[in-house]
PDB file of C-alpha atoms in Angstrom:
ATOM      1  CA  UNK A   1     -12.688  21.939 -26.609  1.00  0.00           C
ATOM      2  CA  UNK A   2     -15.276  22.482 -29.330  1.00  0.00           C
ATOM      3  CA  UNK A   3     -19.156  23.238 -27.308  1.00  0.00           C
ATOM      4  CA  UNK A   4     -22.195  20.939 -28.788  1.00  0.00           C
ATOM      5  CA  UNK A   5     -25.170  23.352 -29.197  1.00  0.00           C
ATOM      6  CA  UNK A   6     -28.085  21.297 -28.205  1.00  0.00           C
ATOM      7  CA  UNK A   7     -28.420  17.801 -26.292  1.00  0.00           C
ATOM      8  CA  UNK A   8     -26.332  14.639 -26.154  1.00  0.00           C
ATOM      9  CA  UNK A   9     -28.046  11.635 -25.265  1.00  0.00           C
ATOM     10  CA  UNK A  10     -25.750   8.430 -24.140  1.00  0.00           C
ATOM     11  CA  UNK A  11     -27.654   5.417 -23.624  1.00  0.00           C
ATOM     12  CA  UNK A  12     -25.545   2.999 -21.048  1.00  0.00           C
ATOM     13  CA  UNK A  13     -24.762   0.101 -22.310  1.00  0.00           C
ATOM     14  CA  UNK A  14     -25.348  -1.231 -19.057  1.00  0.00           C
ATOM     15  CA  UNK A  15     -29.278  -0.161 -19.056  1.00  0.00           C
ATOM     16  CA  UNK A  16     -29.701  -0.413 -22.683  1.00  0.00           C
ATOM     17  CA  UNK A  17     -27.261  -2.681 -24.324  1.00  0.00           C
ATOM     18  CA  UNK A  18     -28.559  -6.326 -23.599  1.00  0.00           C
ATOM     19  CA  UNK A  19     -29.489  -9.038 -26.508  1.00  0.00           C
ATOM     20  CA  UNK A  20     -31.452 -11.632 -26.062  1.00  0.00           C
ATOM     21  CA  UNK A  21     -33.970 -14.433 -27.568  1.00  0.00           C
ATOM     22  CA  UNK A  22     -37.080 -15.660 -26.630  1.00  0.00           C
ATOM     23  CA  UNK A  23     -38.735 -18.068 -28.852  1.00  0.00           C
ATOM     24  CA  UNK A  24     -37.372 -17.167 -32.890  1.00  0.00           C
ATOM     25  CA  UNK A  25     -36.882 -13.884 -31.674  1.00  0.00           C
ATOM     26  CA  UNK A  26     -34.587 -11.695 -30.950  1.00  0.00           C
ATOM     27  CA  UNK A  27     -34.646  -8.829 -28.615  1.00  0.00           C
ATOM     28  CA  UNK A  28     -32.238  -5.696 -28.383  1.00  0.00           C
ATOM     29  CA  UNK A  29     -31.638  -2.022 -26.236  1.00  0.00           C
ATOM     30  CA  UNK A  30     -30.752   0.642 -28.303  1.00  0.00           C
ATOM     31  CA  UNK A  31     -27.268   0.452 -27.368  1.00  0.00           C
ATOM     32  CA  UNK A  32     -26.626  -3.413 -28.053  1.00  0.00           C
ATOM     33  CA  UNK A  33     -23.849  -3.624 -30.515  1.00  0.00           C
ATOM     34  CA  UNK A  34     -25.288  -4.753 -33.647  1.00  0.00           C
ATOM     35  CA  UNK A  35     -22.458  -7.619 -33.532  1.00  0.00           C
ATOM     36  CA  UNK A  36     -23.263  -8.788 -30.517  1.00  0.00           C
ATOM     37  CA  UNK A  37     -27.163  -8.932 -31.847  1.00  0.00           C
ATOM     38  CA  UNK A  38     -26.104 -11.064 -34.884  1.00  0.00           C
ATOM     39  CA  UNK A  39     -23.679 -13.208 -32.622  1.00  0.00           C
ATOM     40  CA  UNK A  40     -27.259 -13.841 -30.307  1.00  0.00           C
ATOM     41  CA  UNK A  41     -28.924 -14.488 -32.731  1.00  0.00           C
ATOM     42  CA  UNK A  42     -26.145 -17.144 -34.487  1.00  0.00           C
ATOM     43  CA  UNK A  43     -26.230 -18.529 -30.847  1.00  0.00           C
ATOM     44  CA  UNK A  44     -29.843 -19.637 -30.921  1.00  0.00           C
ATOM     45  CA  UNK A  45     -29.525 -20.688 -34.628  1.00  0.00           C
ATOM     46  CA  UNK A  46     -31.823 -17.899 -35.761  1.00  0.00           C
ATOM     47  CA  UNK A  47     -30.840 -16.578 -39.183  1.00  0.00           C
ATOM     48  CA  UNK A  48     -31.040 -13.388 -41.220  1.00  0.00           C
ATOM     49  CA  UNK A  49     -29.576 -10.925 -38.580  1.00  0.00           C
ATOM     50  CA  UNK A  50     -25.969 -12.020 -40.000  1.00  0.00           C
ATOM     51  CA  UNK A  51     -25.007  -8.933 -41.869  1.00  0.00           C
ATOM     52  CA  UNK A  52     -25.591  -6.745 -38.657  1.00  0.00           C
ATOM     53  CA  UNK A  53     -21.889  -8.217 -37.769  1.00  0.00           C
ATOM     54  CA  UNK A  54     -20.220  -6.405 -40.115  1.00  0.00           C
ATOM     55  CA  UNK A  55     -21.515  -2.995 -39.356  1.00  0.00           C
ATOM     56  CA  UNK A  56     -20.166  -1.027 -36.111  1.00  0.00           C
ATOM     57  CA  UNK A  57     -22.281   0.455 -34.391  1.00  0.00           C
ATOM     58  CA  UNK A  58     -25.728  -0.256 -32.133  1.00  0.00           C
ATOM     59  CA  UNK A  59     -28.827  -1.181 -32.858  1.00  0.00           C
ATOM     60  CA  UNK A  60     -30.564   2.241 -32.057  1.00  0.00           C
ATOM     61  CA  UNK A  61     -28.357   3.338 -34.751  1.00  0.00           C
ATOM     62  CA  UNK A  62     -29.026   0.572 -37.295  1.00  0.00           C
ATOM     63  CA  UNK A  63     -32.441   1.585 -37.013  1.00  0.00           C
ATOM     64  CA  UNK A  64     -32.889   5.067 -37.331  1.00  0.00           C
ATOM     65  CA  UNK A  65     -30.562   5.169 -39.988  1.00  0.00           C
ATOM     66  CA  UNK A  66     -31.938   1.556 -41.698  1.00  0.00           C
ATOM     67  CA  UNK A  67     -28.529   0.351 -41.416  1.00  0.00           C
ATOM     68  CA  UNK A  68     -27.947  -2.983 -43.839  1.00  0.00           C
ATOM     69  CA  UNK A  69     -24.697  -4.404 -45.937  1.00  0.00           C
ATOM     70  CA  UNK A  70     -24.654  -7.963 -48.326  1.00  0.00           C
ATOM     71  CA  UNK A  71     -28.157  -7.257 -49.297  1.00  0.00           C
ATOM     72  CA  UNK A  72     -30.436  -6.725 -46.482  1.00  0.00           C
ATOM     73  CA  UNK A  73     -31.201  -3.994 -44.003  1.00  0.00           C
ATOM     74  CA  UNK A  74     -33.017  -3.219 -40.643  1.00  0.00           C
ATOM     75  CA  UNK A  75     -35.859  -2.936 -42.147  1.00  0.00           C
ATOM     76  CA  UNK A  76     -36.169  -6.159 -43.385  1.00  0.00           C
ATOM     77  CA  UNK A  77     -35.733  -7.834 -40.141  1.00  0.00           C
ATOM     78  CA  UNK A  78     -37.608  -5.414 -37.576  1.00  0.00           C
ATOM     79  CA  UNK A  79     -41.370  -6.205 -36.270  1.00  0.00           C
ATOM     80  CA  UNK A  80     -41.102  -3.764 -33.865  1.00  0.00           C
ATOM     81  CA  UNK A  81     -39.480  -0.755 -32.001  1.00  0.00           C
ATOM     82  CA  UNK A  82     -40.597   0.954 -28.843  1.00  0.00           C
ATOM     83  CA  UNK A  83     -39.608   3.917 -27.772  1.00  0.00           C
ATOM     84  CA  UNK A  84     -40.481   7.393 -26.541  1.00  0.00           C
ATOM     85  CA  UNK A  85     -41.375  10.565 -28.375  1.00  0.00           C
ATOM     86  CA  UNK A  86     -40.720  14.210 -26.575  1.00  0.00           C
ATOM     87  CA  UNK A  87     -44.333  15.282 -24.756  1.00  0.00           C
ATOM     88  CA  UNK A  88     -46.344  12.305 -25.385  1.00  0.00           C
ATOM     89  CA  UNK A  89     -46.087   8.710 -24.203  1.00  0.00           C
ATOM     90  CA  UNK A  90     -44.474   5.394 -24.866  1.00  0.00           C
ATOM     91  CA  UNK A  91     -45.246   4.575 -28.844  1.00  0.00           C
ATOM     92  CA  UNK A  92     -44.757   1.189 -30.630  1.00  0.00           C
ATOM     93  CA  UNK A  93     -43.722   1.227 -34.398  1.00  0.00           C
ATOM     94  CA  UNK A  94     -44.070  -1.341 -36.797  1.00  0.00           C
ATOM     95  CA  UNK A  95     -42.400  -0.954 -39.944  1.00  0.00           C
ATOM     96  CA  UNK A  96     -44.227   0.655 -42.800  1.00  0.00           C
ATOM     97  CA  UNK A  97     -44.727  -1.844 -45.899  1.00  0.00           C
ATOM     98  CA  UNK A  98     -42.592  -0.720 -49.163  1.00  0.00           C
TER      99      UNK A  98
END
């Protein structure tokens, strides 16, 4: 078995994986399958989060990579993130206009 030099960080999907909308919004973990965010999100009629159902992966992913396919990506759709950074506290990002 091959050894991973570093840290591996699993998010359960149990903690982290939930989807859901409040309002025209639509909220996500970091390990919520990006097709079950666009199938929420198709549930409560909200539009524009359609191409996440084509791409495999989570949401955490999606964003720090700016996933997108068809024509539009994360960063078109995000108003925010929250998360934590290593030796400081709990940060909100917005993201940054192109």
């Amino acid at each position: 078995m091959a050894a991973c030099r570093g840290v591996v960080i699993r998010l359960s999907p149990r903690a982290f994986g939930d989807a859901g909308v409040e309002g025209d919004v639509v909220s996500a973990g970091a390990a919520a399958l990006d097709k079950r965010v666009a199938e929420t999100a198709a549930a409560a009629n909200i539009s524009g989060l359609e191409f996440f159902f084509g791409i495999p992966g989570t949401i955490g992913g999606a964003l720090r990579m700016n996933a997108g396919a068809n024509g539009a990506e994360t960063k078109d759709v995000l108003i925010e993130s929250h998360g934590n950074r290593p030796a400081t506290a709990r940060s909100t990002n917005s993201p940054m206009p192109i």
